[in-house]
Short mmCIF file of C-alpha atoms in Angstrom, two decimals:
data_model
loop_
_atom_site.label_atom_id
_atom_site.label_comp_id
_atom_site.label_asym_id
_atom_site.label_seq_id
_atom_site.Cartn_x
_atom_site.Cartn_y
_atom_site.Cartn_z
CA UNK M 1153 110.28 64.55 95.66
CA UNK M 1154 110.84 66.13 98.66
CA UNK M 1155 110.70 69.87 100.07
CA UNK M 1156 114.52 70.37 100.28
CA UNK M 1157 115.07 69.43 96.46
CA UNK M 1158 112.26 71.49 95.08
CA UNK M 1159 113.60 74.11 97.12
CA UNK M 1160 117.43 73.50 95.68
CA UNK M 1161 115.43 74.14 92.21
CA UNK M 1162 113.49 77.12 92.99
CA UNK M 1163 116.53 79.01 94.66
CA UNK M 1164 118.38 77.84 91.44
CA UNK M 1165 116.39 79.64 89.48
CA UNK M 1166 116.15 82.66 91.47
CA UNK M 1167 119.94 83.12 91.89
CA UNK M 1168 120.41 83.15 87.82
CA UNK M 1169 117.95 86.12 87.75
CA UNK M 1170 118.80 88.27 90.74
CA UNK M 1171 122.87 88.15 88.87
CA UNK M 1172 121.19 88.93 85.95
CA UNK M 1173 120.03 91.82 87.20
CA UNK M 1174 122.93 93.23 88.40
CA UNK M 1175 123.30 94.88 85.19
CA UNK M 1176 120.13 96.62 84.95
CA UNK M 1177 119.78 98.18 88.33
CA UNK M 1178 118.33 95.03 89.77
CA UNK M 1179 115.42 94.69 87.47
CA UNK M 1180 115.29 90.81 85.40
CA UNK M 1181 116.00 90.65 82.13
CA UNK M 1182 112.56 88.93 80.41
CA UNK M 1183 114.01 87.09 78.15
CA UNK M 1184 117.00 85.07 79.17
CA UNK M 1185 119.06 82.35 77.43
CA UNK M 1186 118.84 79.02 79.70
CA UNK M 1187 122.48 78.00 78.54
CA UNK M 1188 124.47 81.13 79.10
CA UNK M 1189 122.11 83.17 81.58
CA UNK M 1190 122.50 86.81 79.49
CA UNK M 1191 119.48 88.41 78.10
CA UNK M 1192 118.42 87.57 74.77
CA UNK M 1193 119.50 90.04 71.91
CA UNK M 1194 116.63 88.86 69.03
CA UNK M 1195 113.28 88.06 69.86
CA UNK M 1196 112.27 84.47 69.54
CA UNK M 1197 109.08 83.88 67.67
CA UNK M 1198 105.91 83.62 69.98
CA UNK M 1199 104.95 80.19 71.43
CA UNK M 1200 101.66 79.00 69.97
CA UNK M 1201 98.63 81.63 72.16
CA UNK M 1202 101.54 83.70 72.59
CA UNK M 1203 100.90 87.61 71.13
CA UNK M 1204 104.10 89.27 69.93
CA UNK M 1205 102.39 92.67 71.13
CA UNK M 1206 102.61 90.96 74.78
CA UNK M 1207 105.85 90.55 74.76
CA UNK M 1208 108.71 92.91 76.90
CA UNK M 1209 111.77 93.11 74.51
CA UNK M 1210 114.21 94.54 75.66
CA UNK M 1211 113.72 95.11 79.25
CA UNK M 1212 111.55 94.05 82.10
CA UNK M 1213 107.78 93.88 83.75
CA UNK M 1214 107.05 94.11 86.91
CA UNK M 1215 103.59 92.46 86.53
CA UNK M 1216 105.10 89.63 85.20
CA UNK M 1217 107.60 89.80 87.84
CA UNK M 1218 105.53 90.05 91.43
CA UNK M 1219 104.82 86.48 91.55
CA UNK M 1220 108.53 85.47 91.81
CA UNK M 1221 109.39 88.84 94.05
CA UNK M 1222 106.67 87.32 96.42
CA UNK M 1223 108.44 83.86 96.63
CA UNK M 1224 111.82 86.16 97.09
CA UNK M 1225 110.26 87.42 100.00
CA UNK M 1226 108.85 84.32 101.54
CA UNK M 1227 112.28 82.04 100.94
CA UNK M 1228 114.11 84.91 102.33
CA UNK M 1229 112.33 84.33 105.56
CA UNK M 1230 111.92 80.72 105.67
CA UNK M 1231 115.58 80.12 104.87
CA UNK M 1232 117.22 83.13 105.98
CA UNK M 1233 117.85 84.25 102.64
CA UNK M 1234 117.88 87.71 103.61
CA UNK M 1235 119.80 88.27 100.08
CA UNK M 1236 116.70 87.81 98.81
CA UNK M 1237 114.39 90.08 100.24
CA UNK M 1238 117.46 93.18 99.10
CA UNK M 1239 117.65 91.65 95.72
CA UNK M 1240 113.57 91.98 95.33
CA UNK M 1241 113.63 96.07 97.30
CA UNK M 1242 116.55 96.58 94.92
CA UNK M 1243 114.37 95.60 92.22
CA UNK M 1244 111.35 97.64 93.29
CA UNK M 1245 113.07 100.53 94.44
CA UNK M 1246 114.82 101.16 90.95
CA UNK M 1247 111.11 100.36 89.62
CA UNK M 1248 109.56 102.78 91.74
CA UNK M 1249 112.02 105.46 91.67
CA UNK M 1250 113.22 105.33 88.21
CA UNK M 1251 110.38 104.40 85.88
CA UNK M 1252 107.67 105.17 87.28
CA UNK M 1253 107.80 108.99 86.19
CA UNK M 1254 105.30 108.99 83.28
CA UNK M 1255 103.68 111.89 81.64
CA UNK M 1256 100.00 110.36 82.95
CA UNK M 1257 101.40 108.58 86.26
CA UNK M 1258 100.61 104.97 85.00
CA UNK M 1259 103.37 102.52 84.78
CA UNK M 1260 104.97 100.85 82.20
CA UNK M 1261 104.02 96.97 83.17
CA UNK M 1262 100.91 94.98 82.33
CA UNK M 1263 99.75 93.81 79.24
CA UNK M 1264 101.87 95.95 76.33
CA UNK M 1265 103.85 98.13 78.31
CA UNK M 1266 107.44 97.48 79.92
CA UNK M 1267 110.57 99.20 80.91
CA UNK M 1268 113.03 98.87 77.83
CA UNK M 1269 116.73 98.59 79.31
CA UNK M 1270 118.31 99.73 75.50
CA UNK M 1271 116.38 103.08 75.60
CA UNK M 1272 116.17 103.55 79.69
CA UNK M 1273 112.36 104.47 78.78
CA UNK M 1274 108.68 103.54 78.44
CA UNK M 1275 108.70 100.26 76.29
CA UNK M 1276 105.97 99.88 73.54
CA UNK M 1277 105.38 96.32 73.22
CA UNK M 1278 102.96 97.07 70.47
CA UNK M 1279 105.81 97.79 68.03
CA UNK M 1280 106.19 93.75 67.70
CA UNK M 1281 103.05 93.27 66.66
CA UNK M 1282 102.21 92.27 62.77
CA UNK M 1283 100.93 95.32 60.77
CA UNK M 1284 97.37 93.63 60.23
CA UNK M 1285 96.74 93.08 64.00
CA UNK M 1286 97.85 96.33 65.06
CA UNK M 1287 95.16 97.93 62.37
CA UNK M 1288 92.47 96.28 64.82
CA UNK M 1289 93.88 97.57 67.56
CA UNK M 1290 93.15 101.59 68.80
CA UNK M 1291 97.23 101.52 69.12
CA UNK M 1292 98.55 104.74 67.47
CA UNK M 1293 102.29 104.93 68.22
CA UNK M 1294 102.03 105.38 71.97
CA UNK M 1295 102.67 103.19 74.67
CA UNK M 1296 99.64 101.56 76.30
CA UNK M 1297 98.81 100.47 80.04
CA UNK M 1298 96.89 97.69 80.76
CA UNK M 1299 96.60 95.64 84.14
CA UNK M 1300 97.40 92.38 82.79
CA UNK M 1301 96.65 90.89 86.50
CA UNK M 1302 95.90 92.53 89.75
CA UNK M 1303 98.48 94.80 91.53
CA UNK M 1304 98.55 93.03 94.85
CA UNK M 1305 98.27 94.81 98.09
CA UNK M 1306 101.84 93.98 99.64
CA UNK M 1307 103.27 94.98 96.11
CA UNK M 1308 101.34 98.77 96.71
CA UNK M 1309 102.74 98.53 100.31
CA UNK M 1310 106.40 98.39 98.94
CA UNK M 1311 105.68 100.56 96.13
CA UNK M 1312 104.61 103.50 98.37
CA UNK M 1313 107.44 102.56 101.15
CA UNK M 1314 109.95 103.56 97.84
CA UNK M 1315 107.92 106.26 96.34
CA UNK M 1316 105.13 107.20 97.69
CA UNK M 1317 104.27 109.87 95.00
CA UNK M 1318 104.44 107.09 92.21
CA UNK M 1319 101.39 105.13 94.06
CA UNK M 1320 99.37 108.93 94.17
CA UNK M 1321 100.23 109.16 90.91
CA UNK M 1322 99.12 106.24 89.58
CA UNK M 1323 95.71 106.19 91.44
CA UNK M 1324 95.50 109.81 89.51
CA UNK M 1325 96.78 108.39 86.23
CA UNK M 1326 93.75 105.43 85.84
CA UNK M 1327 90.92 108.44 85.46
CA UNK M 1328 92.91 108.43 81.87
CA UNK M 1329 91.38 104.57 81.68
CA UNK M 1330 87.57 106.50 81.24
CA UNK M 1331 87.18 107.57 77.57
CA UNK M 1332 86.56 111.14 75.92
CA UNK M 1333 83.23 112.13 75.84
CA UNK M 1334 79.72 110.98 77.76
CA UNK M 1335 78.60 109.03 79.13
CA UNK M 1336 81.46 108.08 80.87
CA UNK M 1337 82.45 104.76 80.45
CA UNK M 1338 86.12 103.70 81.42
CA UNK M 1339 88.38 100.67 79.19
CA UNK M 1340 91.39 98.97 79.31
CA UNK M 1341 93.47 100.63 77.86
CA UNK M 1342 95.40 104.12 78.59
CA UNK M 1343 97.82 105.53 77.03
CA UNK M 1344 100.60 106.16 79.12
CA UNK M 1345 103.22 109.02 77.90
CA UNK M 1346 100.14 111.00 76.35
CA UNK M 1347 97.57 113.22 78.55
CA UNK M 1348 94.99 112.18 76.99
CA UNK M 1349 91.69 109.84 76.68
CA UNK M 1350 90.70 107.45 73.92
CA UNK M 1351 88.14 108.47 71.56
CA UNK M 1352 85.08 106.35 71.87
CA UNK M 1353 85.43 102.60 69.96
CA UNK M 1354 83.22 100.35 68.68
CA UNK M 1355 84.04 97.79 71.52
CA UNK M 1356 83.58 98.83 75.12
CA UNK M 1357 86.23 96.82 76.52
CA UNK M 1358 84.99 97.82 79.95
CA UNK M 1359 85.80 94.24 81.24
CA UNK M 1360 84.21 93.45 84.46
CA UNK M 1361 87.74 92.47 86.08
CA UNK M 1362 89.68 95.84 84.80
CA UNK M 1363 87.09 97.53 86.55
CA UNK M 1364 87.88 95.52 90.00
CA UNK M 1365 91.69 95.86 89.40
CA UNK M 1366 91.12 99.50 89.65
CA UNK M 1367 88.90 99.51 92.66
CA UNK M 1368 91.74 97.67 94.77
CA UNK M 1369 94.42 100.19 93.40
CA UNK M 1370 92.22 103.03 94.49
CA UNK M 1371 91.50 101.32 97.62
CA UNK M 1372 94.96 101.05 98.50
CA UNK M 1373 95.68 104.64 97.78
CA UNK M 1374 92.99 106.11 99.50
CA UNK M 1375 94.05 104.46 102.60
CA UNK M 1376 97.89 105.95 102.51
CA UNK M 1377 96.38 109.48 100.94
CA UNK M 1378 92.66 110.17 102.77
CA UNK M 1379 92.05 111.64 99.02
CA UNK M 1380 88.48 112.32 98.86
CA UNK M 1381 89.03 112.12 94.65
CA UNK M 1382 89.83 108.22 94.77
CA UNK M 1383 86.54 107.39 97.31
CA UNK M 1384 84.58 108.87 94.95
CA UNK M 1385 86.34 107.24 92.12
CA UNK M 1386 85.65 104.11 94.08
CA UNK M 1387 82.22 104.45 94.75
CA UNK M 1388 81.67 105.10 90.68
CA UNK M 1389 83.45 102.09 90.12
CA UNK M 1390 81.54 100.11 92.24
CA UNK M 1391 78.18 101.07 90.96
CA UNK M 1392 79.61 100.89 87.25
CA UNK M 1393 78.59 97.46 86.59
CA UNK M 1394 76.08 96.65 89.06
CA UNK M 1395 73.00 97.62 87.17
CA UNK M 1396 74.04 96.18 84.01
CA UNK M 1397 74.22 92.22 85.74
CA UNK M 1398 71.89 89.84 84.57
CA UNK M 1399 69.03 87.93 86.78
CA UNK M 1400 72.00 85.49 88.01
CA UNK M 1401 74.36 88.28 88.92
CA UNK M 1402 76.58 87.59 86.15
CA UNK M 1403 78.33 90.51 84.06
CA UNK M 1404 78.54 90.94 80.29
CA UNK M 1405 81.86 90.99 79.29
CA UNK M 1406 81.84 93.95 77.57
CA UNK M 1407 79.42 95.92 80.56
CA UNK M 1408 78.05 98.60 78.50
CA UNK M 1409 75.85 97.59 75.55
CA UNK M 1410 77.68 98.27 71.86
CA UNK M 1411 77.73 96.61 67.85
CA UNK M 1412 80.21 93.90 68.49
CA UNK M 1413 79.24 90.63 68.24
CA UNK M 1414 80.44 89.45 71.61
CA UNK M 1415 78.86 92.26 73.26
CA UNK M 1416 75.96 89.16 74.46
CA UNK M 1417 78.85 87.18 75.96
CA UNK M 1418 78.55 86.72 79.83
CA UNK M 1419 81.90 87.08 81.70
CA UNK M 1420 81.09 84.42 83.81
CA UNK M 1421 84.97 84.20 85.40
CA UNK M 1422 85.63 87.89 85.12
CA UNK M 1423 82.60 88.44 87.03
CA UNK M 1424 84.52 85.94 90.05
CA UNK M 1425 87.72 88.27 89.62
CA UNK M 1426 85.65 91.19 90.02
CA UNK M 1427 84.08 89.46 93.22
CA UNK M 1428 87.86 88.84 94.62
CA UNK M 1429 88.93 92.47 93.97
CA UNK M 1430 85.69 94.18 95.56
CA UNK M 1431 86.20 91.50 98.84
CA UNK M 1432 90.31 92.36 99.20
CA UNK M 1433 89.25 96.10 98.99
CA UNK M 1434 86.45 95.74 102.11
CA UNK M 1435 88.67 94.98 104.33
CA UNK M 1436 91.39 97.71 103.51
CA UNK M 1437 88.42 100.27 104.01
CA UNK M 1438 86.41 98.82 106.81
CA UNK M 1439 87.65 101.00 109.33
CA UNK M 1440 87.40 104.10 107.48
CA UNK M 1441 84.68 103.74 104.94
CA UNK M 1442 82.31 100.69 106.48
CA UNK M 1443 79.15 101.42 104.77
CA UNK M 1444 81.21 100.86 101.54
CA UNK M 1445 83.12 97.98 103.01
CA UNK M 1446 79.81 96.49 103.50
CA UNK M 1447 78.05 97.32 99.95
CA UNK M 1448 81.18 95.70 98.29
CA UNK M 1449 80.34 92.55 100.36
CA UNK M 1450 77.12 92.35 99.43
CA UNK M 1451 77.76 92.91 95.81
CA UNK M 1452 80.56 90.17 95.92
CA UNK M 1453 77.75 87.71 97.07
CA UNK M 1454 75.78 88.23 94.29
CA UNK M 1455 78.61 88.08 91.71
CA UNK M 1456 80.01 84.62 93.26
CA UNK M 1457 76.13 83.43 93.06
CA UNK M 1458 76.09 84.01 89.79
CA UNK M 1459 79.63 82.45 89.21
CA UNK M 1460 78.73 79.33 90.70
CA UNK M 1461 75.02 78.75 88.79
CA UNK M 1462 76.93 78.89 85.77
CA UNK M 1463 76.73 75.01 83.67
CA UNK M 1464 80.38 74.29 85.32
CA UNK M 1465 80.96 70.14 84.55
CA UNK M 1466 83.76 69.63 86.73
CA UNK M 1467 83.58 65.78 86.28
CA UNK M 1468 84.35 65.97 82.59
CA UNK M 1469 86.63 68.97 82.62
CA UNK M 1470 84.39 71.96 81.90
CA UNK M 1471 84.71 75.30 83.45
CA UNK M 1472 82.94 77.47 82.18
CA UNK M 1473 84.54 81.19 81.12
CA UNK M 1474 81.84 82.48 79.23
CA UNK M 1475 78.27 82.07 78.73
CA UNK M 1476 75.73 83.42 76.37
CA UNK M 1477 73.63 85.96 77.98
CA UNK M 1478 69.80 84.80 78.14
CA UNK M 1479 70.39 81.51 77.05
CA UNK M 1480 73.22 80.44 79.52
CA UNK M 1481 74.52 78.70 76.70
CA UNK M 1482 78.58 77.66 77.63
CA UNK M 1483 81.04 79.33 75.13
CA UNK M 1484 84.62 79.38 76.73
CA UNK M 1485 86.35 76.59 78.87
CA UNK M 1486 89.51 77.00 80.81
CA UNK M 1487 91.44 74.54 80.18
CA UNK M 1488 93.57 72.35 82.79
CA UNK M 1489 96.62 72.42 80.44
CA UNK M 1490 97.39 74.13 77.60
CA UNK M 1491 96.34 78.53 78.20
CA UNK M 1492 96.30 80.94 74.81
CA UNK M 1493 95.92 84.32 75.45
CA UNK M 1494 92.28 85.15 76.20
CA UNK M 1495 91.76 81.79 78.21
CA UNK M 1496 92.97 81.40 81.30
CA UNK M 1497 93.79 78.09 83.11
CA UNK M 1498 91.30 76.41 85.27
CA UNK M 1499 93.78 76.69 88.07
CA UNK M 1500 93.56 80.77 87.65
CA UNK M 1501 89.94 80.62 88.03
CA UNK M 1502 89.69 77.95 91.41
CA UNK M 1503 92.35 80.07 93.22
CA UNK M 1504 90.40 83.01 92.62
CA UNK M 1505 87.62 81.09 94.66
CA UNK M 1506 89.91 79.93 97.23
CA UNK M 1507 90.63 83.75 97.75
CA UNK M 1508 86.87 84.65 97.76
CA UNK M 1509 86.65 81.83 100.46
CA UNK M 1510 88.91 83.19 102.52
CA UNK M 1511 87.59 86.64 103.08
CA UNK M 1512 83.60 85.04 103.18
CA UNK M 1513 84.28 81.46 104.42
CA UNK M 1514 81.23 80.53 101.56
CA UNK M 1515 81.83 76.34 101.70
CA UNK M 1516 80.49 76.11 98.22
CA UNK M 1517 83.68 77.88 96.49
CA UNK M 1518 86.07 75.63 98.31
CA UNK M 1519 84.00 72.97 97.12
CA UNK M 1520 84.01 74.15 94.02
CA UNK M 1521 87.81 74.77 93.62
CA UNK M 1522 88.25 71.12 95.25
CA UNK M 1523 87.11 69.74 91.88
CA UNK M 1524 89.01 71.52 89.62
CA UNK M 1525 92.23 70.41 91.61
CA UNK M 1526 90.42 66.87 90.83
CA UNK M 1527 90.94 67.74 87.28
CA UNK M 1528 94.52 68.30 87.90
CA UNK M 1529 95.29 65.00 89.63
CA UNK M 1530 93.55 63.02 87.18
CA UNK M 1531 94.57 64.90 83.60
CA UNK M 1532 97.79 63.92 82.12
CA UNK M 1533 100.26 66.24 81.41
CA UNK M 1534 100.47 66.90 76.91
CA UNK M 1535 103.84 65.95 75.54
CA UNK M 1536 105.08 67.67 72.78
CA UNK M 1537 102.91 71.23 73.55
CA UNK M 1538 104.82 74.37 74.41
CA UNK M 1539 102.29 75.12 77.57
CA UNK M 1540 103.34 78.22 79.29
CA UNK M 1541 104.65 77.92 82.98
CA UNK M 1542 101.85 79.93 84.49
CA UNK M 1543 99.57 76.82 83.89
CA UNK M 1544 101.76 74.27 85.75
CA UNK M 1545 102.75 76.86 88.33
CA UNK M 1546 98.73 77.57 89.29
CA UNK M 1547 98.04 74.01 89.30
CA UNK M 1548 100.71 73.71 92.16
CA UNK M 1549 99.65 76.66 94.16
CA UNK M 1550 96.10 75.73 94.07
CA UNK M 1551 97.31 71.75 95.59
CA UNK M 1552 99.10 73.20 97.76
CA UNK M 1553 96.36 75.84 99.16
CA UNK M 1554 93.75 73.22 99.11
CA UNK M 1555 95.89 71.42 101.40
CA UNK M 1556 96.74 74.30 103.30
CA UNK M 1557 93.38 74.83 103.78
CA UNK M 1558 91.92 71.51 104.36
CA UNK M 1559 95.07 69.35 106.21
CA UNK M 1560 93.84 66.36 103.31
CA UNK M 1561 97.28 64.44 102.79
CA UNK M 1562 95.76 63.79 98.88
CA UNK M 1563 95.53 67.10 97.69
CA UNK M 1564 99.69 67.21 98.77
CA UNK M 1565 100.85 64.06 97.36
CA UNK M 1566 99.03 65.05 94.43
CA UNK M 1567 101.30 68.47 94.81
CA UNK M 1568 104.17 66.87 95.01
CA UNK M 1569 104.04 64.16 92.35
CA UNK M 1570 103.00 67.13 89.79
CA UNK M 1571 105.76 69.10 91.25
CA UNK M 1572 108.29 66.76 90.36
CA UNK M 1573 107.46 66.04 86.97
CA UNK M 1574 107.03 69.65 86.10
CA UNK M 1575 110.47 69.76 87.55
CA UNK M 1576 111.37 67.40 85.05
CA UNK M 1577 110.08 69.31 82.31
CA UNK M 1578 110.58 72.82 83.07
CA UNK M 1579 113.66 72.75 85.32
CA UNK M 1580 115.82 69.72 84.37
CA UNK M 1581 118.70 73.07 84.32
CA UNK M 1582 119.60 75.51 85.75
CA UNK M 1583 116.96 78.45 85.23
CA UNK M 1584 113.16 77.94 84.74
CA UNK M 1585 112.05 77.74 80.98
CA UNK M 1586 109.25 80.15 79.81
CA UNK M 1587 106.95 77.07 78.34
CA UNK M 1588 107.93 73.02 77.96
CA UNK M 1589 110.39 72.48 75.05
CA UNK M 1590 111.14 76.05 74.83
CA UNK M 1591 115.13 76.76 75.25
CA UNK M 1592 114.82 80.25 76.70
CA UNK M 1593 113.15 81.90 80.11
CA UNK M 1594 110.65 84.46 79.47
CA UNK M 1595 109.07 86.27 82.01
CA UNK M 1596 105.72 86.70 79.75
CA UNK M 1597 105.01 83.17 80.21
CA UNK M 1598 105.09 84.08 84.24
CA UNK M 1599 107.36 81.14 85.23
CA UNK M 1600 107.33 83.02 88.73
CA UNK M 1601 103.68 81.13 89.26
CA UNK M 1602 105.90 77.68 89.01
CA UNK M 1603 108.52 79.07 90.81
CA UNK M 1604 106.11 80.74 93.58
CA UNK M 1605 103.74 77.20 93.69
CA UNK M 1606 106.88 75.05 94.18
CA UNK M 1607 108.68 76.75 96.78
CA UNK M 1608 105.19 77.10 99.09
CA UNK M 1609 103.88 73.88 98.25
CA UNK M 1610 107.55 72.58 99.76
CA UNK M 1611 107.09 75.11 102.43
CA UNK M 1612 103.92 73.39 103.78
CA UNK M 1613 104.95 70.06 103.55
CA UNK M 1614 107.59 70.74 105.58
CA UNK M 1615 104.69 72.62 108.44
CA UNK M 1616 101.42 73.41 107.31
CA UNK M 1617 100.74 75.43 110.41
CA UNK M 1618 103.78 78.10 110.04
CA UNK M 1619 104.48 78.37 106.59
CA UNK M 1620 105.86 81.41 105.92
CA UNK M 1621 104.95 82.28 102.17
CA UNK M 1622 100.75 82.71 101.60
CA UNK M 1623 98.97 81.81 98.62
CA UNK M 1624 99.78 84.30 95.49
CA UNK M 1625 96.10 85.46 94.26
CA UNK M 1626 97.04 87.67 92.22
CA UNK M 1627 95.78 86.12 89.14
CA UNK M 1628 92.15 87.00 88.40
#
């Protein structure tokens, strides 16, 4: 298939959602109905992995949304598409300057939080969930913030360009991640409408990679602000987990000891993601903080050590997530096809390396990532599953980057045959699907990775050496 029709596709699908928008300020609709392009009145039931307390019903998420507002802004240079770059500001500005004024500062995106279009108000994704779930949740009627992914720097840079007192707010507003009482230990969840912390709970949930999402966010508004606060709200962040790795550099996934059973579970991939966010932050403070630039360095070396000595069987499939701690004993695989919630794709994981490689040029993560994009050329596609888009659309962007980064012809004919059957399967109309067999979009399900891995894989086969649109990173 060649660049030009995958293209045609991509724009496709973006053109259904920016006119969707239209009617809510600019913002996209989540859910959408493939046939008639409105947004969807009744929620469908979840796809199988799928949590109904994930969901954003009725309204939009701008987390879910950055990876197709990043191919917006890369088309709209490439094909002087300069509709497209307005249609994503219009989207951002409304974000920025109309929902973004919350009681603690943190915005209503992520994980269970989104901005519901019926109310014009916080949106509590939580209220979906089944009664018995919710009981093992510490959800108590108020909307939540959680990352979901990393807030990626050019998305700050806009951010603050429409309101910069939503970005200082926000880099206030995630003290309210650290819970009530000592010792101070942060988690990843805050509430968002409430001025308040949690109370302490029996898990920590002070994952590694929350703790790296913040660090960046800080990061970025310490260099618009000069606020001494967020430095030293770095620097605690930074030395939050160190101590507590093991003799490999690896991270528990819940950091701080507690009664949980999977408080001896080794993070082995959100100890990487913590890596990528601590590297992307050194070189936004190098010129103003380089003593800290340099400690985060180090301590990224150490963390992608210990990512890489974990049992990883590459040949047969096998990336390892977790890992017993003391026994190295594998637990969690990513899986090529096929994500649930709590398990990323193995896709997610090597383009986290292929960022870490960039910013430290360490051959052994390209390496590394060059076998899991093995796994992808050689592992068929599952009929009949309802596999989310984010899975094909990382498997794209990491054939594409590998070729990017490499020049190997393979690693973009194996692009480009994948790209056209997923085409076939997720685009055979007008407007991406959410998952395969599905007959709605839904934003959850981040078809903007598909839409984002198509258009720059096409973009580089058409010249490798001035593609316009970089490699999307933000999942980690």
């Amino acid at each position: 298939m060649k660049g030009e029709a995958i293209l045609e596709k991509v724009c496709g699908s973006i053109d259904v959602l920016v006119e969707a928008g239209k009617a809510y300020e600019g913002l996209f609709p989540s859910l959408l109905d493939l046939e008639t392009h409105e947004m969807l009145r009744e929620l469908p039931p979840p796809i199988e992995g799928q949590r109904m307390h994930d969901r954003a019903h009725p309204g939009c998420n701008p987390m879910h949304d950055h990876p197709t507002l990043k191919a917006m802004y890369g088309l709209s240079r490439a094909l002087d598409r300069g509709d497209y770059s307005e249609a994503a500001d219009r989207y951002l500005r409304r974000f920025a300057t109309h929902c973004t004024g919350t009681a603690t500062g943190l915005f209503p995106w992520g994980e269970h939080a989104f901005w519901d279009f019926e109310k014009d108000c916080v949106g509590d994704s939580h209220r979906f969930g089944d009664a018995a779930v919710m009981a093992n949740q510490h959800w108590d009627g108020t909307a939540l913030h959680d990352h979901l992914r990393q807030a990626p720097v050019w998305l700050w840079e806009k951010l603050y360009a429409f309101n910069p007192q939503c970005v200082e707010r926000f880099a206030e507003g995630l003290d309210y991640h650290y819970k009530a009482g000592e010792p101070r230990r942060y988690m990843r969840h805050a509430y968002i409408e409430v001025r308040a912390r949690h109370k302490p709970w029996p898990r920590s949930q002070d994952y590694p990679r929350h703790g790296g999402f913040y660090i960046l966010d800080w990061s970025c508004a310490y260099v618009k602000t000069g606020r001494g606060d967020f430095l030293r709200q770095i620097h605690e962040m930074v030395d939050y987990a160190w101590p507590r790795r093991d003799d490999k550099g690896v991270l528990l996934l819940h950091i701080v000891p507690g009664d949980a059973q999977d408080y001896n579970v080794n993070g082995v991939a959100q100890t990487l993601s913590l890596a990528a966010s601590l590297l992307e932050s050194a070189v936004l403070l190098e010129d103003r903080e380089p003593g800290l630039a340099q400690r985060m360095r180090e301590r990224a070396g150490v963390y992608i050590g210990g990512f890489l000595g974990a049992p990883h069987d590459l040949e047969n499939n096998f990336i390892v997530s977790t890992a017993r701690r003391g026994t190295g004993e594998p637990l969690g695989n990513a899986p090529v096809w096929g994500s649930v919630y709590g398990l990323w794709p193995a896709a997610y994981v090597a383009l986290m390396c292929l960022c870490t490689y960039r910013l430290t040029e360490d051959e052994r993560l390209r390496v590394w990532a060059e076998g899991v994009g093995r796994c992808y050329m050689k592992t068929a596609f599952p009929e009949g599953v309802a596999i989310p888009a984010m899975d094909p659309g990382l498997g794209i962007e990491l054939l594409g980057d590998l070729y990017d980064l490499t020049g190997d012809v393979s690693w973009l004919k194996g692009g480009l045959t994948l790209a056209e059957q997923m085409i076939g399967i997720y685009m055979d109309g007008t407007l991406v699907r959410g998952a395969a067999g599905i007959d709605w979009y839904e934003s959850q399900m981040v078809p903007g990775d598909l839409l984002h891995g198509l258009a720059r894989l096409a973009l580089i086969a058409v010249d490798r050496e001035n593609c316009p649109m970089d490699a999307n990173y933000s999942g980690r």
